[in-house]
Coordinates of C-alpha atoms in Angstrom, one line a residue:
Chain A
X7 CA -19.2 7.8 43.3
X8 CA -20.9 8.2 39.8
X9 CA -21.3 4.9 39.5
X10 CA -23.0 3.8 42.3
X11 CA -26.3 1.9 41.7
X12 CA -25.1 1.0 37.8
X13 CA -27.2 -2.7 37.6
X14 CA -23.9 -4.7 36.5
X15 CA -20.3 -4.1 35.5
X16 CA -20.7 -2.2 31.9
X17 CA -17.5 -2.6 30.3
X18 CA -17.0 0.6 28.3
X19 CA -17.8 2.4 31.5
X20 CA -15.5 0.2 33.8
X21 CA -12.5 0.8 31.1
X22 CA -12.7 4.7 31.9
X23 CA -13.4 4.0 35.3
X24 CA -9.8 2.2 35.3
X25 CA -7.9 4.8 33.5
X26 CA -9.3 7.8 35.0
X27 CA -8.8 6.0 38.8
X28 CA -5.3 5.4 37.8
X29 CA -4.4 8.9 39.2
X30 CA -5.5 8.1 42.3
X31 CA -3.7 5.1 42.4
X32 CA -4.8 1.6 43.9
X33 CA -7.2 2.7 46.7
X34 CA -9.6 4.1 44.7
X35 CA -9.9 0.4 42.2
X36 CA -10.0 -1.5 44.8
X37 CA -13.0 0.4 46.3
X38 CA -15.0 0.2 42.8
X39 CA -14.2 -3.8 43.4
X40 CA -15.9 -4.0 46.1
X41 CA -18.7 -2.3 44.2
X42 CA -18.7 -4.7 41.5
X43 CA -18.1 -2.2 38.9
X44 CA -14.7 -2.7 37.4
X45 CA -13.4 -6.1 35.4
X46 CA -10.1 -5.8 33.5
X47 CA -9.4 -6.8 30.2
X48 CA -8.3 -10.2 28.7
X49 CA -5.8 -9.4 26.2
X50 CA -3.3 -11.2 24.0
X51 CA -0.4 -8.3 24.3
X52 CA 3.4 -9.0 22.0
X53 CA 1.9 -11.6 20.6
X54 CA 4.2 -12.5 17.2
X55 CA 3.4 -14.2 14.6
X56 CA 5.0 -15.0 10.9
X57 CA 4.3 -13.7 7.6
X58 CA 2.7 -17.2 7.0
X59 CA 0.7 -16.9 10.1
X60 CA 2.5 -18.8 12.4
X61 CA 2.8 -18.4 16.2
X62 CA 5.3 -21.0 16.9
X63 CA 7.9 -23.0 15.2
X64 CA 7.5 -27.3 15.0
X65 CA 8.9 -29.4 17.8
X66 CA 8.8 -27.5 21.2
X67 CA 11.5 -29.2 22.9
X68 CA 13.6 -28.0 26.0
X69 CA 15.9 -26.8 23.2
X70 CA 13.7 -25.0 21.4
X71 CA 10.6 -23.5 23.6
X72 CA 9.0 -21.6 21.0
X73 CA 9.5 -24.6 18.2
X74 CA 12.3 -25.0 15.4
X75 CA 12.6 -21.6 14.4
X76 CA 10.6 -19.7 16.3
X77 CA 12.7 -17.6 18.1
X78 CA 13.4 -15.5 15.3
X79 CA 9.3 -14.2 15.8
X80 CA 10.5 -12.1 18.6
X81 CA 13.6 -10.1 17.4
X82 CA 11.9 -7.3 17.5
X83 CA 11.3 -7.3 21.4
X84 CA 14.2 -8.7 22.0
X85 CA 16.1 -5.8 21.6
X86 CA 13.7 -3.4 23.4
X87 CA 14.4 -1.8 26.6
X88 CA 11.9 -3.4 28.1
X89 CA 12.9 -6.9 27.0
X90 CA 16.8 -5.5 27.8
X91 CA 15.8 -4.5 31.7
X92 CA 14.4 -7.7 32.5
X93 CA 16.5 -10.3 31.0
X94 CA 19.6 -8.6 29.6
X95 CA 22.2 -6.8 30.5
X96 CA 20.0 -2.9 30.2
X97 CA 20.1 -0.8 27.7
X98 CA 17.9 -1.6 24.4
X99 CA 16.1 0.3 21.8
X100 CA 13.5 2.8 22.8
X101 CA 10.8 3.7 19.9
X102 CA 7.6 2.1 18.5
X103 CA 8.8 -1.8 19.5
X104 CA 9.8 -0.7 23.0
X105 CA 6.3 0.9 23.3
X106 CA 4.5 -2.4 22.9
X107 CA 6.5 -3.8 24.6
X108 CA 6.0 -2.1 27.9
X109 CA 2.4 -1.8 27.4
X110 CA 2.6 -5.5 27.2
X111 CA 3.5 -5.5 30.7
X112 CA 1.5 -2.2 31.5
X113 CA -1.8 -2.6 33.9
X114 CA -1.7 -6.4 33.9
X115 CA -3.3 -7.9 37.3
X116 CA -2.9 -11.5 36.5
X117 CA -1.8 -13.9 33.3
X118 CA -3.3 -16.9 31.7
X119 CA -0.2 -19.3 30.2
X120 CA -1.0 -22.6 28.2
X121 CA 0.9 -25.3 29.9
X122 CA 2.9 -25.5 27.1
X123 CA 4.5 -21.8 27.7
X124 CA 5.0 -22.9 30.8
X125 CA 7.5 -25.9 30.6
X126 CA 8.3 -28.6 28.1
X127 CA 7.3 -31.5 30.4
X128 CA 3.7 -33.3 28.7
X129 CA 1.6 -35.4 31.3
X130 CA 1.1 -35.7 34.9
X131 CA 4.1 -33.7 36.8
X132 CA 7.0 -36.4 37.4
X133 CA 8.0 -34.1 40.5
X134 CA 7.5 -30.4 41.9
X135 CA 11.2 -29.8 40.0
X136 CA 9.9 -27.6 37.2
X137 CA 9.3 -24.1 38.0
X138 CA 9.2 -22.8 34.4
X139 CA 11.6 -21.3 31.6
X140 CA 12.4 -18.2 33.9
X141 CA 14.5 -19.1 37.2
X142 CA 13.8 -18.2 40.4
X143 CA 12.6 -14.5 39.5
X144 CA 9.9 -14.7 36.7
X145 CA 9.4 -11.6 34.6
X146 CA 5.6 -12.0 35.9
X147 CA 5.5 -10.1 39.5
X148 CA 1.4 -10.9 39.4
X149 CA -0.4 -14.2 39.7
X150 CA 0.1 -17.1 36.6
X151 CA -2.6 -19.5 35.9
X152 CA -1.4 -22.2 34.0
X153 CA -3.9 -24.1 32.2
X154 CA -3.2 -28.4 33.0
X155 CA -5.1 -31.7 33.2
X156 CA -3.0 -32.4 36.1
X157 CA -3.4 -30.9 39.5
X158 CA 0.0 -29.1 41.2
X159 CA 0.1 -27.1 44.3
X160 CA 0.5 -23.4 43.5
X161 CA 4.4 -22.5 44.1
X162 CA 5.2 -18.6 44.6
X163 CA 8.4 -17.1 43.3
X164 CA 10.9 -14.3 43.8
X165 CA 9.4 -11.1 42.8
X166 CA 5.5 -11.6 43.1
X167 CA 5.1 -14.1 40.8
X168 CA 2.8 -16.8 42.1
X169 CA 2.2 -19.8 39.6
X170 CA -1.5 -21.5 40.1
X171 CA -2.2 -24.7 38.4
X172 CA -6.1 -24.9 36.8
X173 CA -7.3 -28.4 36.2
X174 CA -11.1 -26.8 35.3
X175 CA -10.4 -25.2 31.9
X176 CA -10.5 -22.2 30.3
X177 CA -13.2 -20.5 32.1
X178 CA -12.4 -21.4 35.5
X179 CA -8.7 -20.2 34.9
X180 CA -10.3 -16.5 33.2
X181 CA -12.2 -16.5 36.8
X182 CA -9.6 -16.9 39.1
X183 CA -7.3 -14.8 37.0
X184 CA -9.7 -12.1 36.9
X185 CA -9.9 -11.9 40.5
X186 CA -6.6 -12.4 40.9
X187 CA -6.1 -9.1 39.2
X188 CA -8.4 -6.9 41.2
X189 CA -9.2 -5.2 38.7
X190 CA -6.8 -4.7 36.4
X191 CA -6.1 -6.2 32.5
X192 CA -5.2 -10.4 32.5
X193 CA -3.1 -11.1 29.8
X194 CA -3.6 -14.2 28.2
X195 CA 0.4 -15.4 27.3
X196 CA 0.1 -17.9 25.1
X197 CA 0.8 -20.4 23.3
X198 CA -1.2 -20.8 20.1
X199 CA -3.5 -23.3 21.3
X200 CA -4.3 -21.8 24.3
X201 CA -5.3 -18.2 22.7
X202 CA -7.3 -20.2 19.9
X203 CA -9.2 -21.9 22.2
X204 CA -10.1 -17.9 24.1
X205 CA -11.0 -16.5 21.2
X206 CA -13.0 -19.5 20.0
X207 CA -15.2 -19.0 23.1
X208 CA -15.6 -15.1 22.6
X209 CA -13.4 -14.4 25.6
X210 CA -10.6 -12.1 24.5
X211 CA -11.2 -8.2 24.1
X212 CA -8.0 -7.4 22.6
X213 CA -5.3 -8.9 20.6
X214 CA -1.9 -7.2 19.8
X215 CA -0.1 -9.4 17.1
X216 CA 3.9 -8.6 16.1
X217 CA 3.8 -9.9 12.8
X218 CA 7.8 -10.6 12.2
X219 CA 9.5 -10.8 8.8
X220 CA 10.3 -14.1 8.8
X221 CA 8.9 -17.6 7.2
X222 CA 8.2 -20.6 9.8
X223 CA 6.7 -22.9 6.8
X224 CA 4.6 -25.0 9.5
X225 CA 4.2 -25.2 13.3
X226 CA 1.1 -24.2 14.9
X227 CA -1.2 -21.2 12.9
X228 CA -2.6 -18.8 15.5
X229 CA -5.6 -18.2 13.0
X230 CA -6.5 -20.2 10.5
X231 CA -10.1 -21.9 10.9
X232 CA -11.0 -18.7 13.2
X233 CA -13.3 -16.2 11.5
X234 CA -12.1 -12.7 13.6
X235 CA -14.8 -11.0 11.5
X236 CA -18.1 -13.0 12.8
X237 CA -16.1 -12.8 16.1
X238 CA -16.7 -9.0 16.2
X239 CA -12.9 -8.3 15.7
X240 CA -11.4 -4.8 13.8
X241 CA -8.0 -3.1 12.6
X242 CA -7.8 -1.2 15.3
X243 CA -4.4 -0.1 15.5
X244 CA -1.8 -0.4 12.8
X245 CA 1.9 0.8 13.3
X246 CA 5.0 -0.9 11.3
X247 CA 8.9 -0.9 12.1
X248 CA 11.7 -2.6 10.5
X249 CA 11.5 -5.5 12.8
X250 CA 7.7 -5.9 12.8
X251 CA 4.4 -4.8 12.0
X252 CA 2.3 -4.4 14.8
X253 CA -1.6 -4.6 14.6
X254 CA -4.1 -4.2 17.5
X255 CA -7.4 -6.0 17.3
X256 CA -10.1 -4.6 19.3
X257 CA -13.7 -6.7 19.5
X258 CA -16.6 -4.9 19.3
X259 CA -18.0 -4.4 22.7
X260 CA -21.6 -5.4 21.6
X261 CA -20.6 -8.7 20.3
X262 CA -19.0 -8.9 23.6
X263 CA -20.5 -12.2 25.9
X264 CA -21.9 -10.7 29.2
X265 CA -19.7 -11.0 32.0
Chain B
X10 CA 29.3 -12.8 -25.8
X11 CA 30.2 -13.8 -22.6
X12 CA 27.7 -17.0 -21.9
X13 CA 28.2 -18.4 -25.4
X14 CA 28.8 -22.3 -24.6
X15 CA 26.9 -22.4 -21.5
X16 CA 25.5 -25.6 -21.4
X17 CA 21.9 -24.3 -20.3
X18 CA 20.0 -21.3 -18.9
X19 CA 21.0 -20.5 -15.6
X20 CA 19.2 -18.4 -13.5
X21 CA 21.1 -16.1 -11.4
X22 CA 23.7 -15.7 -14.8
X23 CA 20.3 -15.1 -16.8
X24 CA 19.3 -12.4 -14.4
X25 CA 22.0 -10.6 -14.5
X26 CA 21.9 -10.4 -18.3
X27 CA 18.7 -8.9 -18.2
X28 CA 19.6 -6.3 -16.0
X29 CA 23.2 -5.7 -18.1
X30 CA 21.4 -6.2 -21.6
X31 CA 18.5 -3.4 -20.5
X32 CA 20.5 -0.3 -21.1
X33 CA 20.6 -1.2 -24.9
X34 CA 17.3 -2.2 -25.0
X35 CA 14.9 -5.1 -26.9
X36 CA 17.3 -5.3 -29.5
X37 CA 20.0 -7.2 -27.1
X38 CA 17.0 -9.3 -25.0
X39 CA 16.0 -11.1 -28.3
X40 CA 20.0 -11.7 -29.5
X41 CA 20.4 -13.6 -25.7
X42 CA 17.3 -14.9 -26.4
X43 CA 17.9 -16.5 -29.6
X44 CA 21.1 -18.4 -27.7
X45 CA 18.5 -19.9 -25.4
X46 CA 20.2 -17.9 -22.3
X47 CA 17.8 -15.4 -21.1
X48 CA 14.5 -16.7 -19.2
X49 CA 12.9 -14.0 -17.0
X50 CA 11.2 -14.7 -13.5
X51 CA 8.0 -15.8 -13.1
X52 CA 6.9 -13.7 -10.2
X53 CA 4.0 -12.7 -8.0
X54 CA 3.4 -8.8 -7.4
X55 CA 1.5 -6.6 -5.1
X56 CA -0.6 -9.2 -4.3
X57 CA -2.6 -7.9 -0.8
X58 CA -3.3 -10.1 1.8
X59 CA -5.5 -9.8 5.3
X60 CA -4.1 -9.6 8.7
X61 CA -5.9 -13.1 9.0
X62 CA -4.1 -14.4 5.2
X63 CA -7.0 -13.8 3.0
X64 CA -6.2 -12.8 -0.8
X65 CA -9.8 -12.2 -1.4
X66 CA -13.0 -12.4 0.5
X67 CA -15.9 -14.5 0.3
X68 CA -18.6 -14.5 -2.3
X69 CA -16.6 -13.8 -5.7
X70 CA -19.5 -11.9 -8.0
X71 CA -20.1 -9.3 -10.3
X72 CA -20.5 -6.2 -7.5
X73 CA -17.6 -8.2 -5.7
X74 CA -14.8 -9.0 -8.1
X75 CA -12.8 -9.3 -4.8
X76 CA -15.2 -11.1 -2.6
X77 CA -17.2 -9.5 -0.1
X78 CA -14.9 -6.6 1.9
X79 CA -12.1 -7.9 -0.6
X80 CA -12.0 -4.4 -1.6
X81 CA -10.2 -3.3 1.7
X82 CA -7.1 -4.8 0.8
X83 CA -5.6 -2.7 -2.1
X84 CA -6.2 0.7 -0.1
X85 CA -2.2 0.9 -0.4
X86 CA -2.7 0.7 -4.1
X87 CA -5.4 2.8 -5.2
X88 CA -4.1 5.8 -3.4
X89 CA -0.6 5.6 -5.5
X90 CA 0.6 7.4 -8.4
X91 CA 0.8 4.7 -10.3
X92 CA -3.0 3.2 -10.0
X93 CA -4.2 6.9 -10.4
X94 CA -2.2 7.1 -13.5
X95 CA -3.8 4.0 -15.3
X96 CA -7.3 4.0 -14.1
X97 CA -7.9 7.3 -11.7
X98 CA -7.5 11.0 -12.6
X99 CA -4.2 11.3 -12.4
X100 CA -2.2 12.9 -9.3
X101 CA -1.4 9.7 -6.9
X102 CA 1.0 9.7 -3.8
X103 CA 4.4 8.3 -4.7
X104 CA 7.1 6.9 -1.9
X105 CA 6.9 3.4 -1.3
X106 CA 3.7 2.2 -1.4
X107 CA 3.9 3.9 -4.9
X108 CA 7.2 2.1 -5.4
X109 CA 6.1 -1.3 -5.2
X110 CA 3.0 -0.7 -7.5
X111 CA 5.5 0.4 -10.1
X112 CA 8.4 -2.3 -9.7
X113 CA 4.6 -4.6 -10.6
X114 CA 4.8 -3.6 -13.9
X115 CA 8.1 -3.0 -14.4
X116 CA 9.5 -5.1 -17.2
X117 CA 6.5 -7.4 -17.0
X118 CA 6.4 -9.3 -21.2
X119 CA 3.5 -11.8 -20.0
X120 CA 0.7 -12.0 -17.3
X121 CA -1.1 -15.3 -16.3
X122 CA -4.3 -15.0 -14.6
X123 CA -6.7 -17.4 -13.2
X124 CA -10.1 -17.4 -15.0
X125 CA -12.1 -16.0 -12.1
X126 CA -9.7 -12.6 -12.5
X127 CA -10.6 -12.7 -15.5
X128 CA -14.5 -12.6 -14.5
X129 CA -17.2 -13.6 -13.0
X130 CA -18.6 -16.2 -15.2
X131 CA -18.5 -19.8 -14.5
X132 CA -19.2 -23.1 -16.7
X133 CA -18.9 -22.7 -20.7
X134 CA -18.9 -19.5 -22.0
X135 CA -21.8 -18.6 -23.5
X136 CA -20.2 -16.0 -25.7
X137 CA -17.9 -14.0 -26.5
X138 CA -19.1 -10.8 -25.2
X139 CA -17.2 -10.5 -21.4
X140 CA -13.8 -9.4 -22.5
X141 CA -12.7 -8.8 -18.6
X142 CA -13.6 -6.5 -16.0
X143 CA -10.8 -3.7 -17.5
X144 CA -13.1 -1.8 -20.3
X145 CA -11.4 -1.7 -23.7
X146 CA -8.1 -0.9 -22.9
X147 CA -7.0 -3.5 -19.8
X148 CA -3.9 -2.2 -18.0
X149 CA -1.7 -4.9 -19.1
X150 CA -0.1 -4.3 -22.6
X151 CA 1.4 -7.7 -22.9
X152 CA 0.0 -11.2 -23.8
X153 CA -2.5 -12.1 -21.3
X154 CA -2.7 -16.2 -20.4
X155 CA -6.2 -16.8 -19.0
X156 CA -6.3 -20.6 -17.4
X157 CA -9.6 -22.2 -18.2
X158 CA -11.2 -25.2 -18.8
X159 CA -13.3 -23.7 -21.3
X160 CA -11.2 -23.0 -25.0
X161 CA -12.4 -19.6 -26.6
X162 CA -10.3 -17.7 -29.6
X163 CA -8.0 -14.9 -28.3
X164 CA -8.6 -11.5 -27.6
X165 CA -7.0 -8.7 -29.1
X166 CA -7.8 -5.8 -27.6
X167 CA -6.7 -2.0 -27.2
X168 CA -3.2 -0.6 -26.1
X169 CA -1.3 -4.0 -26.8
X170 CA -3.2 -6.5 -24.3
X171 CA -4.1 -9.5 -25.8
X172 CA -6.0 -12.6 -24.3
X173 CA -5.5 -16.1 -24.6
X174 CA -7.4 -18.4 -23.2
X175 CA -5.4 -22.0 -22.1
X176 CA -6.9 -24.9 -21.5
X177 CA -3.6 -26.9 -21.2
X178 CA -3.3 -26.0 -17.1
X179 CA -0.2 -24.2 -15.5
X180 CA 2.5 -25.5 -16.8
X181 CA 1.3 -25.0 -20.6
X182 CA 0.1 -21.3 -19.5
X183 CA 3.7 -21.1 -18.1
X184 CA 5.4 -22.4 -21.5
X185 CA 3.2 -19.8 -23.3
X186 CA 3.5 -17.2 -21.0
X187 CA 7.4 -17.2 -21.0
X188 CA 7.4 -17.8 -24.8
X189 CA 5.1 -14.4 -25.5
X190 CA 7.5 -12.5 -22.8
X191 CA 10.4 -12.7 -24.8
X192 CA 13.1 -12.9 -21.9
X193 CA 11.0 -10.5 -19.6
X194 CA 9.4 -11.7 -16.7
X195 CA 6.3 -13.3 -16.2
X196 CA 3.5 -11.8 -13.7
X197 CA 1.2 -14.0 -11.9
X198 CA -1.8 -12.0 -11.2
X199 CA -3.6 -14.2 -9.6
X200 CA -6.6 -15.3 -7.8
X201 CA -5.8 -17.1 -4.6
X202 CA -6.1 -20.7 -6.2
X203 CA -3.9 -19.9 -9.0
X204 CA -1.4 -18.7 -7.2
X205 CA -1.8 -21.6 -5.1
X206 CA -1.0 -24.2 -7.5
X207 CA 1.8 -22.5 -9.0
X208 CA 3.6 -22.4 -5.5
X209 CA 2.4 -25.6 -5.0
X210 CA 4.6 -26.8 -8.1
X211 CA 7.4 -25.0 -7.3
X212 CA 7.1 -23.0 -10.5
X213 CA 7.4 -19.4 -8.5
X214 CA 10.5 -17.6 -8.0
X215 CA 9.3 -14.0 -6.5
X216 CA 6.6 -13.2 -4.2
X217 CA 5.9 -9.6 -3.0
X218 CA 2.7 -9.7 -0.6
X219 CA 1.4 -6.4 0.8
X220 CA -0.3 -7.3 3.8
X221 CA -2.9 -4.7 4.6
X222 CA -4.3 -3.7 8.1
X223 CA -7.9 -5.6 7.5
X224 CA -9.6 -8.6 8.3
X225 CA -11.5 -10.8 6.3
X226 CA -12.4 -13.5 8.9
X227 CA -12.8 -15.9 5.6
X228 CA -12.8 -16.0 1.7
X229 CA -9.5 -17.6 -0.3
X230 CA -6.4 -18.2 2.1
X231 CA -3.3 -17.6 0.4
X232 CA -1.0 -20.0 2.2
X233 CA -3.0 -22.3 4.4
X234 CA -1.3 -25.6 3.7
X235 CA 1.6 -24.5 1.6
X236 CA 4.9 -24.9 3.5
X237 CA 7.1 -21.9 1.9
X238 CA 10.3 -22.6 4.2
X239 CA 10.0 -26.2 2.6
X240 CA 10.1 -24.7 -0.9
X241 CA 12.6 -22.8 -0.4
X242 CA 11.7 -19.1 0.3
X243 CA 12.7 -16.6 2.3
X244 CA 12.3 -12.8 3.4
X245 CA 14.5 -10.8 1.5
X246 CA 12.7 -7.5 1.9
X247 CA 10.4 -6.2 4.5
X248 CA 9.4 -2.4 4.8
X249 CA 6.3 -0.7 6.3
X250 CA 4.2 1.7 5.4
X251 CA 0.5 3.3 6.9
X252 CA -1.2 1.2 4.6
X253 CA 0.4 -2.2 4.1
X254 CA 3.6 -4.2 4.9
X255 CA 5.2 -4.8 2.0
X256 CA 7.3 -8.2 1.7
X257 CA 9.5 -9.6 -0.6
X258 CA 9.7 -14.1 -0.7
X259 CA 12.5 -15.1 -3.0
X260 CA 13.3 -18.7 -3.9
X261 CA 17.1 -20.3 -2.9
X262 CA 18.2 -21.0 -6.5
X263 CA 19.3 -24.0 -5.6
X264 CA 15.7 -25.6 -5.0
X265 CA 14.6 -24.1 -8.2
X266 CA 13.6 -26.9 -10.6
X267 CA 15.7 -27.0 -13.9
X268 CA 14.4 -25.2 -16.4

């Protein structure tokens, strides 16, 4: 128990605490819960984006979830394995792509989701109808907190998933999603407005962006008005493939807010 | 003389002639050109973005002739063959990074440059005495259009650069610049805000961006506000290396204004 008697959760510490624990499997995080020691990440994983900076197309409609042209920011998962086990029919590309992808999904306790990832419908819920874009069986198996103005009862799903409605913002949804995850990373999904508004408040540690070869024009900029560099933000991964060029933006841990 | 009689300069046609009309050299440019036919591209090259869209940083001076951190961006450059050749000690890497620095200059007749390329003094000249940041022999070789709204006499200088300075805005630069190019293509060399308006007026038929792994957090955004789908671009090259994605934008001919 190295650890024991550390005054408050220090994040570089907890981050080795996590991967070295890993070996010994769930057990052994759990226990360092209970000490207060460990507190995943919040990170923006497979996130794309456009050459013109754009992390969805205009018009979200039920036609067009990620906005009028939008889809074309994620052909490079799309044909990973990882996208190909979950929603397709197997197979898929292994290499540099597939490896973000799965790392997307790799160590991830809880998620955050903008209401607008979650479904197309704007105002107070008609019904309890809606259950998101992903049937009965969401590619999630962890708690979802989906950020609303307008109160739902939680609804749990095939497979783990577990979809939580947060009236109380942005903070209250990171607190419940962190303990949600007992440990482990939260990702924060998406969309655009939802991750602007996390890293305006200093919240996210990490950011991997797909930037995709392809032109969107307008729609909603994941970055423009956000100054990365007074927000403690560096390079701190850069990898590129034919379908995208992927970047990993770590935040420098003493610019990080306490916890 | 195939494209005697054609009732006007048309692009793709004109393009092709330059390509065709190359093997026998200047000779056959300036016989096309005489027949009004041959019009080369006006095009933007190996111009390095941020992560975050920044074409320079913040705080333009005279130690910073690329804003504050600016520098960052045109790693890809200054490590190729082609940079070394011109203003390092010779040796270089080639490959690709190396390939688009050359395609820059390759068959280049006429640069246009925005004043604060040019340098770092603002206002009214006060004389003659800054003839650029390049020394006495710039790395241009061609007629050099410097946008200003200050007149001053042109610049002849070493190795066949020469200056003028146009106080007409873009479109007489343009004029000029196409006129002293004889049927070669035009290079926009920027700053940010030059390039800006240019796109803005639909003037621009080739972009190649090399977006390097840095962040600026702020300084001159490239395409903030500039809707490229809705002018007409497109991706029509995309390939990777360690040090920057390199991105090709060409213009549908068909939105192209006429000539």
């Amino acid at each position: 128990m190295p650890l024991r008697g550390s005054p408050r959760c220090h994040r570089g510490v907890a981050a080795r605490d996590i991967a070295i624990r890993a070996f010994s499997g769930r057990i052994a995080v759990e226990v360092s819960q209970r000490e207060g020691l460990v507190m995943g990440k919040l990170g923006v994983r497979c996130f794309s984006v456009s050459i013109d900076g754009f992390g969805a197309g205009p018009n979200q409609d039920l036609q067009n979830p990620l906005g009028v042209g939008g889809l074309a920011l994620h052909d490079w998962f799309f044909s990973t394995r990882t996208f190909q086990k979950v929603h397709g029919t197997g197979g898929g590309a292994t290499g540099i792509d597939d490896d973000f992808a799965a790392r997307g999904f790799a160590g991830i306790g809880a998620w955050i989701l903008g209401r607008n990832m979650f479904g197309p419908i704007r105002g107070p819920w008609p019904d309890d109808a809606w259950k998101g874009w992903w049937g009965s069986n969401p590619p999630y198996h962890t708690p979802v907190f989906v950020l609303t103005h307008h109160a739902r009862p939680s609804m749990t799903m095939e497979g783990g998933t577990t979809f939580h409605f947060v009236t109380g913002g942005i903070h209250e949804a990171l607190a419940r999603a962190r303990d949600g995850a007992e440990g482990r990373d939260v990702r924060l999904g998406g969309g655009v407005a939802t991750i602007r508004q996390y890293l305006e408040a200093g919240l996210v540690d990490e950011i991997h962006l797909a930037i995709a070869p392809a032109l969107l024009g307008t729609g909603e900029s994941l970055l423009t008005g956000i100054d990365l560099v007074q927000l403690g933000y560096r390079v701190s991964e850069h990898v590129a493939t034919a379908k995208a060029t992927h970047v990993v933006l770590t935040r420098d841990a003493t610019r990080r807010p306490s916890p």
